[in-house]
Amino acid sequence: MSVKLSRRDKQLLDGQQGKAAQMAMRILVRMADVDAAAEMMDVSQAHIDGCGLLSEAGLEFAETLAAKGARVSIPTTLNMGPLDLQNWRQFGVDEDFAAKAIRQAKAYTDMGCIPTWTCAPYQSYLTPRFGQQIAWGESNAICYANSVLGARTNRYGDYIDICAAITGRVPKCGLHLKQNRKGQILLRLAPAFSCESKSGGIIQSNAFYAILGHLIGTLAEDKIPVIEGFPVEASSDQLKALCAAAASSGSVALFHAVGVTPEANTLEEAFQGEKPERIINIRPSDLRKSCSDLSTAKEGADLDLVVLGCPHFSFDEFRELANLIRAETEKDKTLSGRLSSRIKFVVISCQTSYALLQRSELLDVLTDFGIEITLDTCVFHTPMVSPDTEVIMTNSGKCAYYAPGELGVQVAFGTMAECVDSAVKGRVCRKEILWKES
């Protein structure tokens, strides 16, 4: 064993804190050897991605830890689970699958995890602060925590995340260390993206961030990109869309946006005084190609399902959607305020955002339109997509990237407004004005 252990590490490893903590520490020490970490370090918060029911082994692992008396030692939130714990029957979820999912949820909450059940924990509860050392799972959350908040986490996958939560310890390596957080490649947004240019409208669209994120992922792969010319007014939801797309098409766990993100007040700070390994200029034509790459369904194709909320919808996004529905029904009174009868329209969110929605006047607007809201889960984790679904539409770069392979469907990427318009008409309808050649 090459890693240096503290006195408490040794106590954990020797079983003095219980069998579950011993099991967790053994796994972490082995990971430290794999990562060539010289020592272990403290983390003060965790977010668990391993709570999705992806295999029987995952259920067994969680129940084994719980049976051994495992308890988390730091505040620990839970990622989305394998089903909507309250409304799973209305989505036709198999009883056997649901029973296992509920068992897994119980195992994690029995260990003291907070049942947030969201893939966007940074918008709901226990948002980490700048410089805080944490152990987070879920790719978009990792990217957001590192980049937007300036917290520090490696990519903690199943089931290292719960081991970190139990022990409060992780190998001291990777993005926990400042020297490993410096930018490596420079991505320059062309002057054509400025608000004063002919193409400036692109940067005003929410879709810009998902499309740019998808492009960043393909360009950066596992490098740390620094973005120059990024809009300083970007909202939390826009940054969420970028992080989700970049972490899906690539392995982006951290990016710096000069003048926007906390470790990149200047270009020099982002690169920690060093030069970029390479410089890539991003032009409007690159964004147009990236947008095209996110769709496999043809314009005008019959639409079966619209999916929004990947990552989970915030209250602000619910409000935007309600306003779009109001505008759509005002535009054409013959619609009777509802989507096409053959279309299913699902919005995925978490209990926190939904609680705010219930306290507003917006919920009736959405449900009267025909929207189904599901909580706590994800379109890729729970069987909510029927086998006869052929074409889905989404405004999520992450969902568009994964859907063809994960769900076996054709996908159309569009703005939220285009998703609403298409749901009303029953077919894929996109204006694409912003993405055409000027």
XYZ file of C-alpha atoms in Angstrom:
438
model
C 0.000 0.000 0.000
C 1.672 3.228 -1.227
C -0.883 5.835 -0.097
C -0.196 7.664 3.160
C -3.014 7.135 5.669
C -4.017 9.283 8.627
C -4.773 7.839 12.028
C -8.510 7.963 11.300
C -7.984 6.324 7.893
C -6.265 3.421 9.635
C -9.088 3.153 12.162
C -11.596 2.979 9.355
C -9.505 0.428 7.511
C -9.100 -1.690 10.635
C -12.853 -1.805 11.170
C -12.913 0.324 14.328
C -15.749 2.417 12.849
C -17.785 -0.584 11.747
C -17.855 -3.096 8.912
C -19.521 -0.791 6.377
C -16.974 2.000 6.899
C -14.198 -0.597 6.661
C -15.583 -1.846 3.336
C -15.882 1.708 2.006
C -12.355 2.635 3.095
C -10.874 -0.472 1.487
C -12.423 0.540 -1.824
C -11.142 4.121 -1.527
C -7.609 3.037 -0.648
C -7.595 0.759 -3.670
C -8.740 3.690 -5.815
C -5.972 5.839 -4.342
C -3.454 3.243 -5.532
C -5.043 3.220 -9.005
C -4.931 7.036 -9.142
C -1.365 7.101 -7.751
C -2.523 9.450 -4.997
C 0.076 10.045 -2.276
C -2.480 10.581 0.483
C -6.148 10.868 1.337
C -8.064 14.091 1.989
C -11.307 15.289 3.565
C -14.445 16.162 1.640
C -17.334 18.003 3.274
C -20.261 17.102 1.009
C -21.315 14.316 -1.373
C -23.857 13.779 -4.150
C -24.685 10.171 -4.996
C -25.178 9.040 -8.593
C -25.135 5.334 -7.679
C -28.749 5.461 -6.465
C -30.114 4.753 -9.952
C -31.184 1.137 -10.420
C -28.847 0.305 -13.296
C -28.186 -3.290 -12.237
C -28.946 -5.913 -9.620
C -25.373 -5.402 -8.402
C -26.144 -1.766 -7.563
C -29.092 -2.790 -5.429
C -27.050 -5.481 -3.702
C -24.187 -3.064 -3.020
C -26.470 -0.468 -1.415
C -28.361 -3.011 0.668
C -25.124 -4.659 1.788
C -23.758 -1.341 3.048
C -27.028 -0.514 4.790
C -27.197 -3.978 6.392
C -23.668 -3.495 7.727
C -24.814 -0.336 9.476
C -23.454 2.272 7.049
C -24.158 5.935 7.791
C -22.943 8.908 5.809
C -20.563 11.146 7.747
C -21.079 14.301 5.679
C -24.174 15.991 4.162
C -25.098 13.779 1.210
C -27.730 14.419 -1.461
C -29.168 11.901 -3.915
C -29.204 12.071 -7.687
C -32.338 11.185 -9.633
C -33.580 7.695 -8.936
C -35.024 4.988 -11.169
C -38.652 6.115 -10.865
C -41.093 8.761 -9.709
C -41.591 7.433 -6.189
C -45.116 8.865 -5.899
C -46.539 8.537 -9.406
C -44.742 5.596 -11.014
C -47.933 3.643 -11.734
C -49.307 6.303 -14.080
C -46.209 5.893 -16.253
C -46.760 2.149 -16.572
C -43.665 1.108 -14.629
C -43.391 -2.637 -14.020
C -44.273 -3.694 -10.446
C -41.126 -5.799 -10.024
C -38.876 -2.968 -11.225
C -40.665 -0.520 -8.934
C -40.272 -2.806 -5.922
C -36.511 -3.027 -6.463
C -36.236 0.721 -7.021
C -38.084 1.416 -3.766
C -35.779 -0.999 -1.933
C -32.751 0.815 -3.301
C -34.160 4.210 -2.345
C -34.746 2.921 1.184
C -31.179 1.608 1.436
C -29.736 5.040 0.630
C -32.076 6.987 2.879
C -31.441 4.471 5.677
C -27.766 5.409 5.357
C -28.691 9.031 6.088
C -28.700 10.427 2.529
C -30.985 13.407 1.880
C -33.761 12.388 -0.585
C -33.339 15.257 -3.032
C -33.564 12.909 -6.064
C -32.288 15.460 -8.560
C -29.560 15.653 -11.186
C -29.341 19.436 -10.639
C -28.491 19.597 -6.915
C -26.784 22.956 -7.378
C -30.225 24.530 -7.971
C -32.001 23.087 -4.973
C -30.269 22.195 -1.705
C -26.811 22.447 -0.118
C -25.227 24.283 -3.045
C -21.452 24.071 -2.462
C -19.336 27.199 -2.158
C -16.201 28.324 -3.949
C -13.163 26.200 -3.073
C -15.179 23.615 -1.120
C -13.841 20.066 -1.472
C -16.722 17.725 -2.356
C -17.337 14.261 -3.813
C -20.050 14.494 -6.460
C -21.415 12.037 -8.968
C -23.574 12.916 -12.065
C -21.688 14.342 -15.024
C -23.560 17.641 -15.473
C -23.483 18.343 -11.726
C -19.735 17.697 -11.577
C -19.138 20.099 -14.459
C -21.386 22.765 -12.932
C -19.877 22.461 -9.447
C -16.305 22.729 -10.723
C -16.868 25.344 -13.397
C -19.703 27.630 -12.340
C -19.360 27.392 -8.554
C -15.622 26.814 -8.263
C -16.073 23.908 -5.854
C -13.635 20.993 -6.294
C -14.578 17.448 -7.204
C -13.369 14.634 -9.381
C -15.804 12.559 -11.424
C -17.070 10.192 -8.743
C -18.991 7.358 -10.311
C -20.904 4.377 -8.987
C -20.136 3.401 -6.210
C -17.148 5.399 -5.094
C -19.492 8.281 -4.290
C -21.243 6.527 -1.402
C -17.900 5.262 -0.067
C -16.710 8.878 0.066
C -19.930 9.901 1.802
C -19.522 7.222 4.481
C -15.872 7.953 5.232
C -15.673 11.657 4.374
C -12.392 10.831 2.611
C -11.161 10.597 -0.998
C -7.798 10.190 -2.729
C -6.011 13.552 -2.952
C -5.598 13.911 -6.701
C -7.112 15.249 -9.903
C -9.372 18.284 -9.802
C -9.110 18.535 -6.026
C -5.678 20.100 -6.616
C -5.302 23.622 -7.978
C -2.456 22.749 -10.336
C -4.694 20.242 -12.103
C -7.419 22.829 -12.698
C -5.549 25.052 -15.153
C -6.905 25.429 -18.661
C -5.370 23.362 -21.433
C -7.030 24.486 -24.682
C -8.434 27.869 -25.686
C -11.779 28.127 -27.481
C -12.366 31.573 -28.955
C -15.900 32.596 -29.860
C -15.685 34.569 -33.090
C -16.620 38.294 -33.112
C -19.650 37.255 -35.171
C -21.283 36.126 -31.907
C -21.297 39.613 -30.404
C -24.719 41.193 -29.937
C -23.810 43.940 -32.413
C -23.125 41.525 -35.297
C -25.572 40.027 -37.796
C -25.285 36.668 -36.030
C -25.604 38.217 -32.593
C -29.107 36.814 -32.161
C -27.619 33.360 -31.784
C -26.114 34.231 -28.431
C -29.488 35.493 -27.176
C -31.094 32.062 -27.658
C -31.194 29.506 -24.832
C -30.452 26.845 -27.452
C -27.040 28.455 -27.979
C -25.775 27.072 -24.677
C -26.793 23.461 -25.320
C -25.362 23.599 -28.831
C -22.136 25.260 -27.684
C -21.839 22.701 -24.894
C -22.188 19.843 -27.374
C -19.484 21.407 -29.550
C -17.178 22.004 -26.568
C -17.461 18.357 -25.546
C -16.487 17.117 -28.995
C -13.552 19.553 -29.228
C -12.214 19.277 -25.682
C -12.733 15.557 -25.033
C -10.917 15.087 -21.684
C -9.037 18.425 -21.752
C -9.946 21.510 -19.689
C -11.259 24.153 -22.109
C -11.076 27.903 -21.603
C -13.748 29.889 -23.450
C -13.034 33.445 -24.543
C -15.929 35.674 -25.590
C -18.531 33.868 -23.464
C -21.640 35.959 -22.632
C -21.324 37.382 -19.126
C -25.107 37.483 -18.633
C -25.560 33.702 -18.884
C -28.141 32.391 -16.412
C -27.939 29.351 -14.155
C -30.255 27.398 -16.478
C -28.199 28.315 -19.535
C -24.978 27.240 -17.812
C -26.745 24.053 -16.712
C -27.593 23.266 -20.350
C -24.001 23.881 -21.436
C -22.538 21.708 -18.663
C -24.898 18.830 -19.407
C -24.143 18.840 -23.126
C -20.369 19.227 -22.719
C -20.182 16.402 -20.181
C -22.166 14.132 -22.535
C -20.449 14.595 -25.885
C -17.053 14.759 -24.161
C -15.597 14.149 -20.721
C -15.677 17.777 -19.602
C -15.611 17.984 -15.804
C -14.344 21.564 -15.708
C -14.307 24.531 -18.074
C -13.334 28.144 -17.576
C -15.197 31.051 -19.184
C -13.096 34.205 -19.061
C -14.760 36.924 -16.999
C -17.644 34.609 -16.032
C -16.510 31.599 -13.997
C -14.728 32.123 -10.648
C -11.290 30.788 -11.565
C -11.058 32.726 -14.828
C -11.239 36.444 -14.125
C -8.587 36.794 -16.826
C -7.189 34.575 -19.535
C -3.894 34.380 -17.655
C -5.636 33.225 -14.473
C -7.554 30.522 -16.352
C -4.291 29.055 -17.689
C -2.443 29.728 -14.406
C 0.163 31.768 -16.295
C 0.877 29.096 -18.908
C 0.149 28.969 -22.645
C -2.708 26.936 -24.149
C -1.801 23.652 -25.809
C -3.855 24.729 -28.817
C -6.256 27.478 -29.872
C -9.532 26.807 -31.671
C -11.665 29.544 -33.177
C -15.408 28.830 -33.049
C -17.446 30.321 -35.893
C -21.225 30.428 -36.488
C -20.803 27.623 -39.034
C -19.384 25.402 -36.264
C -22.486 26.036 -34.163
C -24.747 25.271 -37.114
C -23.033 21.915 -37.626
C -23.192 21.162 -33.906
C -26.914 21.926 -33.936
C -27.422 19.638 -36.927
C -25.505 16.821 -35.218
C -28.013 16.823 -32.349
C -30.909 15.732 -34.578
C -31.570 12.465 -36.404
C -35.276 13.067 -37.153
C -36.254 14.937 -40.294
C -38.156 18.199 -40.387
C -41.888 17.477 -40.567
C -41.572 13.960 -39.126
C -44.561 12.741 -37.109
C -43.836 13.365 -33.448
C -44.621 10.929 -30.609
C -43.070 12.430 -27.489
C -41.630 15.704 -26.208
C -39.194 15.462 -23.286
C -37.983 18.494 -21.334
C -36.021 18.530 -18.098
C -32.696 16.836 -18.757
C -31.182 18.058 -16.400
C -34.185 18.626 -14.163
C -36.422 21.633 -14.775
C -36.052 24.633 -12.486
C -38.962 26.864 -11.460
C -37.742 29.505 -13.929
C -37.981 26.952 -16.739
C -41.527 26.040 -15.682
C -42.391 29.727 -15.879
C -40.818 30.036 -19.343
C -42.758 27.009 -20.558
C -46.056 28.329 -19.178
C -45.505 31.667 -20.926
C -44.798 29.888 -24.215
C -48.001 27.865 -23.883
C -49.998 31.011 -23.192
C -48.500 32.651 -26.272
C -49.213 29.568 -28.403
C -52.855 29.352 -27.388
C -53.338 33.099 -27.866
C -51.909 32.768 -31.364
C -54.439 30.138 -32.419
C -57.701 30.031 -30.453
C -58.794 26.885 -32.347
C -56.221 24.859 -30.396
C -58.481 24.875 -27.341
C -55.372 25.328 -25.262
C -54.083 21.771 -25.655
C -51.364 19.839 -27.431
C -52.060 17.356 -30.235
C -54.044 14.349 -29.007
C -51.448 11.898 -30.324
C -48.505 13.562 -28.571
C -47.187 12.839 -25.095
C -45.403 15.801 -23.479
C -43.321 15.010 -20.376
C -41.425 17.450 -18.176
C -38.992 15.987 -15.626
C -38.175 17.861 -12.440
C -37.493 17.500 -8.724
C -39.619 17.962 -5.621
C -38.033 21.340 -4.827
C -38.961 22.967 -8.141
C -42.372 21.286 -8.168
C -43.173 22.624 -4.703
C -42.594 26.155 -6.007
C -44.698 25.382 -9.078
C -47.593 24.283 -6.868
C -47.463 27.606 -5.031
C -47.801 29.564 -8.295
C -50.555 30.026 -10.846
C -48.545 28.165 -13.495
C -49.384 24.537 -12.728
C -52.887 24.719 -14.202
C -51.509 26.277 -17.404
C -49.220 23.295 -17.895
C -51.663 20.536 -16.973
C -54.518 22.094 -18.965
C -52.237 22.030 -21.989
C -51.752 18.279 -21.447
C -48.264 18.198 -19.957
C -47.339 15.346 -17.625
C -44.849 16.206 -14.885
C -42.704 13.436 -13.434
C -40.342 13.877 -10.504
C -37.227 12.319 -9.017
C -36.120 10.388 -12.090
C -34.877 10.573 -15.688
C -36.053 9.439 -19.116
C -32.961 7.204 -19.318
C -33.424 5.597 -15.896
C -37.114 4.742 -15.735
C -39.212 2.959 -18.396
C -41.436 5.933 -19.238
C -40.935 5.759 -23.023
C -43.328 3.279 -24.642
C -41.859 0.682 -27.072
C -43.804 2.118 -30.030
C -42.227 5.585 -29.665
C -40.289 6.449 -32.823
C -39.625 10.208 -32.723
C -39.007 12.407 -29.699
C -38.191 16.098 -29.458
C -36.214 17.906 -26.786
C -34.439 21.179 -26.014
C -31.704 19.305 -24.121
C -28.326 18.705 -25.718
C -27.724 15.846 -23.284
C -31.035 14.146 -24.054
C -30.567 14.615 -27.799
C -27.077 13.100 -27.627
C -28.078 9.982 -25.679
C -31.635 9.297 -26.914
C -30.887 7.471 -30.192
C -28.597 4.959 -28.484
C -30.304 4.692 -25.108
C -33.948 4.737 -26.235
C -33.719 3.486 -29.820
C -35.571 6.515 -31.205
C -35.057 9.328 -33.680
C -34.564 12.665 -31.996
C -35.188 16.272 -32.979
C -33.393 19.023 -31.085
C -35.133 22.386 -30.885
C -35.782 25.394 -28.695
C -38.416 25.163 -25.973
C -40.703 27.293 -28.146
C -40.215 24.909 -31.078
C -40.991 21.953 -28.810
C -44.311 23.558 -27.817
C -45.168 24.459 -31.430
C -44.316 20.934 -32.611
C -46.395 19.358 -29.837
C -49.409 21.370 -30.975
C -48.967 20.505 -34.653
C -48.033 16.866 -34.083
C -44.883 17.008 -36.169
C -41.332 18.339 -35.935
C -41.452 22.050 -36.730
C -38.385 24.251 -36.355
C -37.819 27.759 -37.626
C -34.035 27.483 -37.387
C -33.727 31.154 -38.325
C -30.821 31.676 -35.961
C -28.806 28.799 -37.393
C -29.068 29.592 -41.111
C -26.317 31.304 -43.055
C -26.541 35.073 -42.769
